[in-house]
Amino acid sequence: MSKPSAQTGLGSLATGAVTALAIAVQTGLAAVVGVIIARELGRTAETDGFFAAYAVFIVLALAATAIRVTVLPPLARARAERRLSSETVSYAVSIGMIAVPVLAVGIVAARPIAELLTGFGPAAAVDAAASALPWMIVAGLGQFTAGLLASSLAALDDYLVPALGYIVGSATGLLLIVVRIGEDGTDAVAWGMAVNAVLATSICAGWLVVRSRRERMPVGAARVDSRGAPRRLLELGAGAALPFALQSIYLVCLPIAARDGVGSVTSFNYAYLIAAAVVGICASSLGLVTAVPLTRLGLDAGRIARHVEACSWPALLAVAATAGIFAVAGAEITHLVLGGAYGEDVGAEIGRLVVALAPYMVASLALSVTFPLVFVSGRGGRLPLVGLGVLAVHVPLAFAGQALAGLEGLALALAVSTGIAFAWMLGLLDAVRSTLERLASAVAIVGGCALVGFVPAGAVLGPAVAAVAGLALSGAALAVVRPSGLTSAWHYLRELT
């Protein structure tokens, strides 16, 4: 398995499409789960408690994605040096040293953690959170192991099997949820998510075994390099610190959101999941698949600016479309998809929240494509400081945002905190000015075209027609402007291998 093999020849667009497809399927199936919860269980204290526990899974899952990015450069170098097997096993042991204590704490202290997450809310919310929490931790930690094995396969230029593993895991977990939710409620959702992670890990592990046998890898090649354990733990800590902090700011928002009354946490969570899905599908996938080729090519300030701009263009188009559609038809979409418990007022609230989260989506997508570059450049050691700083800033921002503008204020607080983290990372890379200038131009063009399309459509047409017309008019405006940055981004991503 350590032996280098010929590359697949797929460029960043192709490998990004494969990874994006897997993320899209996962996200789509997760959306189906959200719809099932809404239609079967409504919008209650129980769903508030479940989504409070679900936020822990989100934190762990996105930290796992960060770890996946963190280990890609060293695994790519290990493959070139014919020691990929040893490096993979050694990272697995290091992850286990972190995962086992986390799981133990989650099981033993489930109820006090649940009380904290729900803001010491109603007993039904605390009970639901405490019951789901251990399974959510299993599901989240399973993303760490699946991510590590997927990164090892990425170092072998294999993106298809990890994609298949995530898709099969998601589909199987969904099946379990559909079968059991009628009897077991939100507990069935937690079980399905745990099954998802276990299957994704198992499929990637099984394929790595097959690859090693095909290449007749000696058994001794998969030995643990104990001498490098401190280095790996520091790398994993540095890699997880910032994403963990960024998702912790979302956790901070949940008990504050509960101040708006029963159901507010559920509404905020649904809007956040829509925003996170857009970023994950459109930006995180490119961040993952471009880490290995950039490790081979090297970085400077000019390449960083061009890379962030190129990877951001497709995601910015998706953000503009999402925000525009929910601005003109959010209430109708939410009510149609989630059911009667999400009537006109609640649906309109979720629609407004998605629009309010648009600045957060922009900051988050830029951060997602920049984050791997910090590790490619070997400057990840300072990220824990960035994480602590952002978390410290966010707490007063969140309280102030909620006090001034309710849930929309919390959404804006998320955007400001994430934007600070993004700018701080650019500072570590010595690429603040060049990158922000390119990105600001792209945001202005895409945002302007979206306003030209959706504002008049929403003013004179009904919700459904306005959504379609807004998309068409925005696309027409973009075609008229014909931004050179979009064409350049397309060529850059096609050529990057």
XYZ file of C-alpha atoms in Angstrom, residues 111-463:
353
model
C -27.337 14.201 31.487
C -25.382 17.182 32.846
C -24.064 17.840 29.342
C -27.634 17.659 28.027
C -28.789 20.154 30.643
C -26.084 22.582 29.592
C -26.819 22.180 25.871
C -30.530 22.800 26.323
C -30.004 25.815 28.556
C -31.508 23.835 31.470
C -34.719 23.775 29.478
C -37.854 21.624 29.772
C -37.480 18.057 31.088
C -38.546 16.627 27.713
C -35.725 18.481 25.972
C -33.133 17.371 28.518
C -34.323 13.742 28.353
C -34.141 13.662 24.552
C -30.670 15.215 24.506
C -29.310 12.886 27.199
C -30.659 9.796 25.411
C -29.229 10.763 22.029
C -25.879 12.171 23.165
C -23.818 8.935 23.529
C -24.922 7.745 20.083
C -24.154 11.149 18.610
C -20.637 10.921 20.010
C -20.203 7.447 18.494
C -21.409 8.817 15.162
C -19.093 11.813 15.395
C -16.022 9.812 16.382
C -16.797 7.394 13.555
C -16.352 10.326 11.194
C -12.787 10.668 12.492
C -11.885 7.073 11.622
C -13.683 7.174 8.272
C -11.994 10.484 7.457
C -8.526 9.166 8.255
C -8.985 6.105 6.066
C -10.463 8.244 3.280
C -7.385 10.475 3.469
C -5.122 7.461 3.175
C -7.016 6.431 0.047
C -6.784 10.009 -1.258
C -3.011 9.770 -0.927
C -3.362 6.789 -3.274
C -5.448 8.989 -5.608
C -8.579 6.986 -4.808
C -11.652 9.126 -4.118
C -14.323 6.734 -5.381
C -14.309 4.156 -2.569
C -14.561 6.729 0.256
C -17.435 8.361 -1.623
C -19.149 4.978 -1.919
C -18.554 4.270 1.773
C -20.165 7.516 2.870
C -23.118 7.002 0.521
C -23.774 3.391 1.621
C -23.459 4.365 5.278
C -25.889 7.260 4.874
C -28.441 5.163 3.003
C -28.314 2.317 5.535
C -28.633 4.706 8.456
C -31.628 6.344 6.806
C -33.296 2.954 6.342
C -32.903 2.187 10.041
C -34.374 5.569 10.941
C -37.395 5.104 8.679
C -38.101 1.656 10.144
C -37.725 2.598 13.826
C -38.685 6.287 14.221
C -42.360 5.483 14.740
C -41.593 3.481 17.891
C -38.370 5.021 19.158
C -38.625 8.670 18.113
C -35.423 10.672 18.092
C -33.453 7.733 19.535
C -33.877 5.951 16.187
C -32.243 8.914 14.436
C -29.243 8.708 16.757
C -28.896 4.965 16.127
C -29.050 5.466 12.374
C -26.309 8.074 12.493
C -24.045 5.734 14.465
C -24.619 2.935 11.925
C -23.763 5.380 9.150
C -20.331 6.152 10.623
C -19.515 2.507 11.360
C -20.300 1.422 7.804
C -18.326 4.280 6.210
C -15.315 3.325 8.313
C -15.673 -0.393 7.566
C -15.892 0.058 3.789
C -12.795 2.269 3.645
C -10.878 -0.105 5.939
C -11.872 -3.140 3.883
C -10.722 -1.541 0.642
C -7.368 -0.549 2.179
C -6.871 -4.203 3.138
C -7.648 -5.219 -0.446
C -5.180 -2.652 -1.805
C -2.456 -3.844 0.547
C -2.942 -7.475 -0.493
C -2.904 -6.601 -4.178
C 0.403 -4.849 -3.756
C 1.728 -7.636 -1.491
C 2.511 -5.244 1.307
C 4.587 -6.891 4.071
C 2.702 -7.237 7.375
C 5.464 -5.372 9.180
C 4.912 -2.282 7.041
C 1.804 -1.418 9.074
C 3.737 -0.921 12.297
C 3.069 1.921 14.709
C 5.735 4.622 14.741
C 5.630 5.463 18.446
C 8.443 7.972 18.134
C 6.236 10.251 16.074
C 3.260 10.086 18.462
C 3.803 13.535 20.053
C 4.109 15.143 16.624
C 0.928 13.496 15.398
C -1.031 14.458 18.495
C 0.081 18.062 18.049
C -0.912 17.945 14.368
C -4.314 16.489 15.196
C -4.835 19.017 17.970
C -3.848 21.897 15.724
C -6.040 20.574 12.928
C -9.114 20.119 15.095
C -8.715 23.213 17.265
C -10.049 25.839 14.879
C -12.951 23.810 13.410
C -13.834 22.703 16.922
C -13.875 26.326 18.054
C -15.906 27.380 15.013
C -18.506 24.724 15.705
C -18.396 25.542 19.394
C -19.580 29.038 18.506
C -22.633 27.323 17.015
C -23.050 25.368 20.251
C -22.848 28.641 22.155
C -25.728 29.935 20.030
C -28.120 27.105 20.951
C -28.826 27.869 24.631
C -28.956 31.551 23.701
C -31.445 30.752 20.911
C -33.605 28.935 23.478
C -34.383 32.340 24.985
C -36.703 32.925 22.030
C -39.017 30.158 23.280
C -39.866 26.517 22.580
C -39.089 25.577 18.996
C -36.553 28.344 18.437
C -33.588 25.961 18.674
C -35.232 23.679 16.117
C -35.838 26.583 13.714
C -32.290 27.883 14.101
C -30.914 24.385 13.582
C -32.833 23.805 10.332
C -31.626 27.116 8.886
C -28.069 26.382 9.982
C -28.151 22.914 8.420
C -29.221 24.420 5.087
C -26.321 26.875 5.247
C -23.833 24.198 6.280
C -25.019 21.921 3.476
C -24.343 24.573 0.840
C -20.839 25.185 2.183
C -20.054 21.500 2.584
C -21.145 20.454 -0.882
C -19.694 23.384 -2.789
C -16.544 24.363 -0.893
C -15.391 21.671 1.530
C -15.172 19.071 -1.247
C -12.749 21.217 -3.263
C -10.743 21.965 -0.136
C -10.315 18.241 0.440
C -9.352 17.169 -3.069
C -6.951 20.030 -3.770
C -4.815 19.546 -0.644
C -2.730 16.721 -2.137
C -1.932 18.421 -5.490
C -1.117 21.694 -3.720
C 1.266 19.817 -1.433
C 3.123 18.692 -4.547
C 3.095 22.129 -6.209
C 3.917 24.393 -3.254
C 2.404 27.747 -2.262
C 3.062 31.465 -2.364
C 0.833 34.486 -1.724
C -0.229 34.752 -5.366
C -1.196 31.099 -5.643
C -3.101 31.292 -2.341
C -5.159 34.269 -3.535
C -5.907 32.648 -6.879
C -6.767 29.322 -5.250
C -9.203 30.811 -2.724
C -10.898 32.903 -5.404
C -11.173 30.011 -7.873
C -12.573 27.588 -5.312
C -15.000 30.203 -3.975
C -16.699 31.121 -7.263
C -18.879 27.968 -7.603
C -19.866 28.141 -3.928
C -20.736 31.847 -4.141
C -23.174 31.103 -6.947
C -24.834 28.447 -4.789
C -25.006 30.798 -1.775
C -26.629 33.528 -3.856
C -29.177 31.110 -5.311
C -30.024 29.652 -1.890
C -30.422 33.015 -0.199
C -32.485 34.377 -3.086
C -34.857 31.422 -3.212
C -35.456 31.479 0.539
C -35.895 35.241 0.478
C -38.832 35.037 -1.938
C -40.259 31.594 -1.117
C -38.826 30.479 2.220
C -42.146 30.216 4.058
C -43.766 28.142 1.334
C -40.764 25.823 0.921
C -40.463 25.194 4.643
C -44.168 24.523 5.116
C -44.315 22.239 2.065
C -41.260 20.197 3.052
C -41.460 20.072 6.838
C -45.215 19.863 7.298
C -47.968 21.444 9.339
C -45.874 22.164 12.446
C -43.900 24.603 10.290
C -46.755 26.851 9.221
C -46.575 30.276 7.670
C -45.010 32.161 10.600
C -42.450 29.465 11.440
C -41.659 28.881 7.766
C -41.135 32.593 7.213
C -38.833 32.677 10.245
C -36.670 29.871 8.850
C -36.602 31.588 5.449
C -35.395 34.825 7.042
C -32.759 32.904 8.991
C -31.361 31.301 5.836
C -31.042 34.769 4.270
C -29.475 36.125 7.457
C -26.972 33.261 7.319
C -25.793 34.229 3.815
C -22.851 36.304 5.154
C -21.949 33.338 7.358
C -22.029 31.053 4.316
C -19.672 33.382 2.415
C -17.210 33.565 5.307
C -17.446 29.831 5.932
C -16.868 28.799 2.318
C -13.811 31.056 2.094
C -12.521 29.584 5.334
C -13.168 26.028 4.098
C -10.965 26.423 1.027
C -8.276 28.342 2.940
C -8.019 25.980 5.892
C -6.106 23.192 4.063
C -3.562 25.724 2.796
C -2.415 26.446 6.336
C -1.325 22.815 6.672
C 0.101 22.589 3.167
C 2.291 25.570 4.078
C 3.236 23.992 7.421
C 1.762 26.802 9.561
C -1.002 24.919 11.356
C 0.616 25.168 14.781
C -0.915 28.587 15.454
C -4.505 27.584 14.726
C -5.352 26.687 18.371
C -4.645 30.322 19.273
C -6.934 31.447 16.455
C -9.664 29.147 17.736
C -9.420 30.417 21.297
C -9.451 34.016 20.137
C -12.510 33.561 17.935
C -14.418 31.688 20.645
C -13.648 34.433 23.174
C -14.887 37.096 20.763
C -18.025 35.170 19.801
C -19.569 34.753 23.253
C -20.306 38.466 23.817
C -21.193 38.849 20.110
C -23.802 36.093 20.373
C -25.439 37.553 23.477
C -25.465 41.014 21.895
C -26.817 39.708 18.584
C -29.680 37.830 20.223
C -30.555 40.784 22.431
C -30.658 43.172 19.471
C -32.159 41.029 16.698
C -33.155 37.626 18.062
C -32.222 34.597 15.958
C -31.180 36.774 13.007
C -28.726 38.504 15.330
C -27.236 35.126 16.236
C -26.822 34.381 12.520
C -24.920 37.629 12.007
C -22.762 36.917 15.062
C -21.764 33.604 13.448
C -20.777 35.473 10.279
C -18.611 38.002 12.128
C -16.797 35.343 14.169
C -16.175 33.136 11.138
C -14.955 36.126 9.136
C -12.454 36.958 11.876
C -11.117 33.401 11.741
C -10.794 33.571 7.952
C -8.885 36.864 8.028
C -6.640 35.556 10.797
C -5.740 32.489 8.705
C -4.890 34.679 5.744
C -2.591 36.591 8.070
C -0.785 33.358 8.924
C -0.334 32.768 5.188
C 0.803 36.361 4.466
C -1.930 36.675 1.863
C -4.543 38.988 3.407
C -4.682 41.845 0.921
C -4.387 39.915 -2.343
C -6.942 37.292 -1.294
C -9.522 39.683 0.129
C -9.355 41.899 -2.959
C -10.062 38.958 -5.282
C -12.761 37.504 -3.019
C -14.490 40.855 -2.444
C -14.761 41.373 -6.186
C -16.345 37.945 -6.659
C -18.803 38.503 -3.785
C -19.807 41.915 -5.155
C -20.455 40.567 -8.657
C -22.418 37.497 -7.557
C -24.350 39.404 -4.893
C -25.203 42.206 -7.303
C -26.507 39.780 -9.930
C -28.614 38.025 -7.280
C -30.171 41.326 -6.183
C -30.924 42.262 -9.796
C -32.707 38.943 -10.246
C -34.545 38.246 -6.998
C -35.585 41.699 -5.767
C -37.857 42.588 -8.704
C -39.089 39.004 -9.011
C -40.061 38.869 -5.346
C -41.788 42.249 -5.554
C -44.188 41.428 -8.376
C -44.553 37.635 -8.555
C -45.848 34.846 -6.355
C -43.346 32.786 -4.313
